[in-house]
PDB file of C-alpha atoms in Angstrom:
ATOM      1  CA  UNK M   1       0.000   0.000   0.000  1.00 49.00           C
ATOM      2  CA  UNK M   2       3.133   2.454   0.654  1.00 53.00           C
ATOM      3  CA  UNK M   3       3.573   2.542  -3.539  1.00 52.00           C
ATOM      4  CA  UNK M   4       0.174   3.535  -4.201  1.00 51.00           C
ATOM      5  CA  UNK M   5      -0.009   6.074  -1.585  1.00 54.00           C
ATOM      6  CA  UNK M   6       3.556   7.298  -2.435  1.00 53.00           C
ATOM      7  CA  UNK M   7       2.786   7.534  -6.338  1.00 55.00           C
ATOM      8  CA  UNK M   8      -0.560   9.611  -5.461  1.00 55.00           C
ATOM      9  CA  UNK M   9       1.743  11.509  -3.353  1.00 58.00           C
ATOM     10  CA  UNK M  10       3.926  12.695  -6.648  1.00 54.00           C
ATOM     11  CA  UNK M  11       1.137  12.893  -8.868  1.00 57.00           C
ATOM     12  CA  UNK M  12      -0.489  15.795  -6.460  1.00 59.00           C
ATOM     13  CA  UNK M  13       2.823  17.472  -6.484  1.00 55.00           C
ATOM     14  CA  UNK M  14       3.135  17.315 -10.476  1.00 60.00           C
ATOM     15  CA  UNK M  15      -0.462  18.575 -10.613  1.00 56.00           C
ATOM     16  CA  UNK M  16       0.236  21.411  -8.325  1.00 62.00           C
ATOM     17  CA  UNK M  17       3.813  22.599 -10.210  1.00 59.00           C
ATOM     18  CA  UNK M  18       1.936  22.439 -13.394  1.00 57.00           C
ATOM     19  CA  UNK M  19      -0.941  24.822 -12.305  1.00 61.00           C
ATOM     20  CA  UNK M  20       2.114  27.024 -11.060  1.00 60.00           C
ATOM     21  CA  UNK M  21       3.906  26.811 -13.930  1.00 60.00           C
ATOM     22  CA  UNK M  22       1.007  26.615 -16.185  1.00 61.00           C
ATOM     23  CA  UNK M  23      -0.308  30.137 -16.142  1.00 67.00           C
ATOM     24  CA  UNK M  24       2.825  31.922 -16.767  1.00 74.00           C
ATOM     25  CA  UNK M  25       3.433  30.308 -19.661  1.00 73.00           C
ATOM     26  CA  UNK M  26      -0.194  30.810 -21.208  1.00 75.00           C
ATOM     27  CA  UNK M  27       0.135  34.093 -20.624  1.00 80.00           C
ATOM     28  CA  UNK M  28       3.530  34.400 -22.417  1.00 84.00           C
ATOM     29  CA  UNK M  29       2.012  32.281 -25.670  1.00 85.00           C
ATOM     30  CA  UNK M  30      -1.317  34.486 -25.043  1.00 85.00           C
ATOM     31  CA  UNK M  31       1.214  37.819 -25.500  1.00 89.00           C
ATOM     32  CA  UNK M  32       2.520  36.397 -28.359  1.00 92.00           C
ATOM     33  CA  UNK M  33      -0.441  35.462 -30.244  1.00 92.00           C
ATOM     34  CA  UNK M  34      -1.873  39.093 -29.563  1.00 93.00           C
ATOM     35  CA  UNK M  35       1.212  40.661 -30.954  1.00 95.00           C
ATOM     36  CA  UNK M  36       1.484  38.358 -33.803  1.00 95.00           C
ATOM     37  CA  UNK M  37      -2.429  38.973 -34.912  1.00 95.00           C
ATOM     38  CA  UNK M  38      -2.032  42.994 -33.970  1.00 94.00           C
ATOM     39  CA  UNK M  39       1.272  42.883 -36.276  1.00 94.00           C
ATOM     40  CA  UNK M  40      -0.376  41.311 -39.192  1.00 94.00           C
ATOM     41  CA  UNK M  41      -3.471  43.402 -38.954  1.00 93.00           C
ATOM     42  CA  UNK M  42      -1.321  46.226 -38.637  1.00 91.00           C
ATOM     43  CA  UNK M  43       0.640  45.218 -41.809  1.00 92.00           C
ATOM     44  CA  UNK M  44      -2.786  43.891 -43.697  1.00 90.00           C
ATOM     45  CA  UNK M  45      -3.947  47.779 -43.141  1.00 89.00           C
ATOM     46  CA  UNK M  46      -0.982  49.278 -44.520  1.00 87.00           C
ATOM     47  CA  UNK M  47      -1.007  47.215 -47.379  1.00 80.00           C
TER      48      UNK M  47
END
């Protein structure tokens, strides 16, 4: 039973350093993706 117990144990702690780590780095991709699109409408307007 210590296995089971002790693998639950790790896959709560992976769980909770991905919801840390998680948000950061959506809102780094979500930056870029709003740049990108404001660039290219930017550049479609010029054009």
């Amino acid at each position: 039973m210590s296995l089971p117990c002790h693998k639950h144990k790790g896959e709560e702690i992976d769980m909770e350093h991905v919801e840390m780590v998680q948000p950061s780095a959506l809102g780094v991709v979500g930056r870029t993706l709003v740049f990108s699109l404001l660039a290219l409408g930017f550049t479609f307007m010029l054009l």
